[in-house]
Amino acid sequence: MKELSLNLLDVAENSVKAGATLTELLLTEEQNRLTMVIRDDGCGMSAETVAKVIDPFYTTRTTRKVGLGVPFLKMEAEQTGGSLTVSSTEASADPICHGTTLTAVFYTDHVDFTPLGDVISTVTTLIQGHPDTDFLFLHTTAKGEVRLATCGVRSLLGEDVCLGEYEVIKWIEAYLKEQYGDLQGI
């Protein structure tokens, strides 16, 4: 993929498909390292499935026989000298603390580093496509952080307003742009 934000979107879609009610999208930039964590409270995966998830010829989809999202993300991390790890607990093993965490580490000063890209569009696309799912987005840099918690937006708007409505999505987009602008001193 041409942008890491597209990988973020792809993996977060897997979280929603796994029945997550909360998906956390955490980006941390420290010096020459970008750490991407996608954590959910979905149904989780068995140890056997976790071992297979990095195989491009493994997928749970019925429409095609390959699943390239996680393998591509792993390749993109490793080509910078970074890494990718996946841990998961099935709901049947722990009915309270289940879900999946994917952590990818990238070295941003490597010539093969894929740019982060348009994370604002990624976040708004996820919210618009899954307005009943909660997302926590946190992007931490040396200059500060950008944060959005849909549960907070939901509590401000009330239960009668859908987060997927055009006006809400445009407000969320503007809110994120404002925070990124503050980080840049714009």
CSV table of C-alpha atoms in Angstrom, one decimal:
chain,number,residue,atom,x,y,z
A,1,MET,CA,0.0,0.0,0.0
A,2,LYS,CA,1.1,3.5,-0.6
A,3,GLU,CA,0.2,4.8,2.8
A,4,LEU,CA,0.3,3.2,6.2
A,5,SER,CA,-3.1,4.8,7.0
A,6,LEU,CA,-4.6,2.4,4.4
A,7,ASN,CA,-3.1,-0.5,6.4
A,8,LEU,CA,-4.5,1.0,9.5
A,9,LEU,CA,-7.9,1.1,7.9
A,10,ASP,CA,-7.6,-2.5,6.7
A,11,VAL,CA,-6.7,-3.9,10.1
A,12,ALA,CA,-9.3,-1.8,11.9
A,13,GLU,CA,-11.9,-3.2,9.5
A,14,ASN,CA,-10.8,-6.7,10.6
A,15,SER,CA,-11.5,-5.6,14.2
A,16,VAL,CA,-15.0,-4.5,13.4
A,17,LYS,CA,-15.6,-7.7,11.5
A,18,ALA,CA,-14.5,-9.6,14.7
A,19,GLY,CA,-17.4,-7.9,16.6
A,20,ALA,CA,-15.3,-5.3,18.4
A,21,THR,CA,-17.4,-2.7,20.2
A,22,LEU,CA,-14.2,-0.6,20.8
A,23,THR,CA,-11.2,-0.4,18.5
A,24,GLU,CA,-8.2,1.6,19.6
A,25,LEU,CA,-5.9,3.1,16.9
A,26,LEU,CA,-2.7,4.3,18.6
A,27,LEU,CA,0.2,5.9,16.8
A,28,THR,CA,3.3,6.9,18.6
A,29,GLU,CA,6.2,8.8,17.0
A,30,GLU,CA,9.4,8.9,19.0
A,31,GLN,CA,12.6,10.1,17.3
A,32,ASN,CA,13.0,7.9,14.2
A,33,ARG,CA,10.4,5.3,15.2
A,34,LEU,CA,6.6,5.0,14.5
A,35,THR,CA,4.7,2.5,16.5
A,36,MET,CA,1.2,1.6,15.3
A,37,VAL,CA,-1.0,-0.3,17.7
A,38,ILE,CA,-4.5,-1.5,16.8
A,39,ARG,CA,-6.3,-3.1,19.8
A,40,ASP,CA,-9.8,-4.3,19.9
A,41,ASP,CA,-12.3,-6.1,22.1
A,42,GLY,CA,-13.5,-8.4,19.4
A,43,CYS,CA,-14.0,-12.2,19.5
A,44,GLY,CA,-10.2,-12.8,19.5
A,45,MET,CA,-8.3,-15.5,17.7
A,46,SER,CA,-6.9,-18.9,18.7
A,47,ALA,CA,-3.1,-19.3,18.9
A,48,GLU,CA,-3.3,-21.3,15.7
A,49,THR,CA,-5.1,-18.5,13.8
A,50,VAL,CA,-2.6,-15.9,15.2
A,51,ALA,CA,0.2,-17.9,13.8
A,52,LYS,CA,-1.5,-18.0,10.3
A,53,VAL,CA,-2.6,-14.4,10.2
A,54,ILE,CA,0.7,-13.3,8.6
A,55,ASP,CA,0.4,-15.9,5.8
A,56,PRO,CA,-0.9,-14.2,2.7
A,57,PHE,CA,-2.7,-17.4,1.7
A,58,TYR,CA,-4.8,-17.5,4.8
A,59,THR,CA,-8.0,-15.6,5.1
A,60,THR,CA,-11.4,-15.9,6.7
A,61,ARG,CA,-13.0,-14.3,3.7
A,62,THR,CA,-15.2,-16.4,1.4
A,63,THR,CA,-14.9,-14.0,-1.6
A,64,ARG,CA,-11.2,-14.6,-2.2
A,65,LYS,CA,-8.4,-17.0,-1.1
A,66,VAL,CA,-5.8,-14.6,0.0
A,67,GLY,CA,-5.6,-12.1,2.8
A,68,LEU,CA,-2.8,-9.5,2.2
A,69,GLY,CA,-3.5,-6.8,4.8
A,70,VAL,CA,-1.5,-8.1,7.7
A,71,PRO,CA,1.2,-9.7,5.6
A,72,PHE,CA,1.8,-6.4,3.7
A,73,LEU,CA,1.9,-4.5,7.0
A,74,LYS,CA,4.4,-7.0,8.4
A,75,MET,CA,6.5,-6.6,5.2
A,76,GLU,CA,6.4,-2.8,5.4
A,77,ALA,CA,7.5,-2.8,9.0
A,78,GLU,CA,10.3,-5.3,8.5
A,79,GLN,CA,11.7,-3.6,5.4
A,80,THR,CA,12.5,-0.6,7.7
A,81,GLY,CA,14.1,-2.8,10.3
A,82,GLY,CA,11.0,-2.8,12.4
A,83,SER,CA,8.6,-5.6,13.4
A,84,LEU,CA,5.1,-6.8,13.7
A,85,THR,CA,3.5,-8.7,16.5
A,86,VAL,CA,0.0,-10.0,17.0
A,87,SER,CA,-1.5,-11.2,20.3
A,88,SER,CA,-5.0,-12.3,20.9
A,89,THR,CA,-7.3,-13.9,23.4
A,90,GLU,CA,-10.5,-15.6,22.4
A,91,ALA,CA,-13.8,-14.7,24.1
A,92,SER,CA,-14.3,-18.3,25.0
A,93,ALA,CA,-11.0,-18.3,26.9
A,94,ASP,CA,-11.7,-15.0,28.7
A,95,PRO,CA,-15.2,-13.6,28.4
A,96,ILE,CA,-14.2,-10.3,29.9
A,97,CYS,CA,-10.7,-9.5,28.6
A,98,HIS,CA,-10.7,-10.8,25.0
A,99,GLY,CA,-9.7,-9.3,21.7
A,100,THR,CA,-6.6,-8.7,19.5
A,101,THR,CA,-3.7,-6.4,19.6
A,102,LEU,CA,-1.5,-5.8,16.6
A,103,THR,CA,1.7,-3.8,17.0
A,104,ALA,CA,3.8,-2.7,14.1
A,105,VAL,CA,7.1,-0.8,14.5
A,106,PHE,CA,8.6,1.2,11.7
A,107,TYR,CA,11.9,3.2,11.4
A,108,THR,CA,11.0,6.4,9.7
A,109,ASP,CA,14.5,7.3,8.7
A,110,HIS,CA,14.8,4.1,6.6
A,111,VAL,CA,14.7,4.6,2.8
A,112,ASP,CA,11.9,2.0,2.5
A,113,PHE,CA,9.6,3.7,5.1
A,114,THR,CA,6.1,4.0,3.7
A,115,PRO,CA,4.6,7.4,4.6
A,116,LEU,CA,1.8,7.5,7.2
A,117,GLY,CA,-0.6,9.2,4.8
A,118,ASP,CA,-4.0,10.6,5.4
A,119,VAL,CA,-5.0,9.3,8.9
A,120,ILE,CA,-7.9,11.8,9.1
A,121,SER,CA,-9.6,10.2,6.2
A,122,THR,CA,-8.9,6.8,7.6
A,123,VAL,CA,-10.5,7.7,11.0
A,124,THR,CA,-13.5,9.4,9.4
A,125,THR,CA,-14.1,6.5,7.0
A,126,LEU,CA,-14.1,4.0,9.9
A,127,ILE,CA,-16.6,6.1,11.9
A,128,GLN,CA,-18.8,6.7,8.9
A,129,GLY,CA,-18.8,3.1,7.9
A,130,HIS,CA,-19.3,1.8,11.5
A,131,PRO,CA,-21.2,4.5,13.4
A,132,ASP,CA,-22.3,2.1,16.1
A,133,THR,CA,-18.7,1.0,16.9
A,134,ASP,CA,-16.6,3.0,19.2
A,135,PHE,CA,-13.1,4.1,18.2
A,136,LEU,CA,-10.3,5.7,20.2
A,137,PHE,CA,-7.7,7.4,18.0
A,138,LEU,CA,-4.6,8.7,19.6
A,139,HIS,CA,-1.6,10.0,17.7
A,140,THR,CA,1.3,11.0,20.0
A,141,THR,CA,4.3,13.0,18.7
A,142,ALA,CA,7.1,15.0,20.3
A,143,LYS,CA,5.0,18.1,19.6
A,144,GLY,CA,1.8,16.9,21.3
A,145,GLU,CA,-1.1,14.6,20.6
A,146,VAL,CA,-4.2,14.3,18.5
A,147,ARG,CA,-7.1,12.5,20.2
A,148,LEU,CA,-10.6,11.5,19.3
A,149,ALA,CA,-12.9,9.1,21.3
A,150,THR,CA,-16.2,8.4,19.6
A,151,CYS,CA,-17.8,7.6,23.0
A,152,GLY,CA,-17.2,11.2,24.0
A,153,VAL,CA,-18.7,12.5,20.8
A,154,ARG,CA,-21.6,10.1,21.2
A,155,SER,CA,-22.3,11.3,24.8
A,156,LEU,CA,-22.2,15.0,23.6
A,157,LEU,CA,-24.6,14.4,20.7
A,158,GLY,CA,-27.0,12.1,22.5
A,159,GLU,CA,-28.3,8.7,21.4
A,160,ASP,CA,-30.6,10.2,18.7
A,161,VAL,CA,-27.7,11.4,16.5
A,162,CYS,CA,-25.9,8.9,14.3
A,163,LEU,CA,-22.1,9.4,14.1
A,164,GLY,CA,-22.3,8.4,10.5
A,165,GLU,CA,-24.3,11.5,9.5
A,166,TYR,CA,-22.6,13.8,7.1
A,167,GLU,CA,-22.6,16.8,9.4
A,168,VAL,CA,-21.1,14.8,12.2
A,169,ILE,CA,-18.4,13.3,10.0
A,170,LYS,CA,-17.5,16.8,8.7
A,171,TRP,CA,-17.2,18.1,12.3
A,172,ILE,CA,-15.0,15.1,13.3
A,173,GLU,CA,-12.8,15.8,10.2
A,174,ALA,CA,-12.5,19.5,11.1
A,175,TYR,CA,-11.8,18.6,14.8
A,176,LEU,CA,-8.9,16.3,13.8
A,177,LYS,CA,-7.6,18.8,11.3
A,178,GLU,CA,-7.6,21.5,13.9
A,179,GLN,CA,-5.6,19.3,16.3
A,180,TYR,CA,-3.1,18.4,13.6
A,181,GLY,CA,-2.8,22.1,12.7
A,182,ASP,CA,-2.0,22.9,16.4
A,183,LEU,CA,0.8,20.4,16.3
A,184,GLN,CA,2.2,22.1,13.2
A,185,GLY,CA,1.8,25.6,14.6
A,186,ILE,CA,-0.6,26.5,11.8
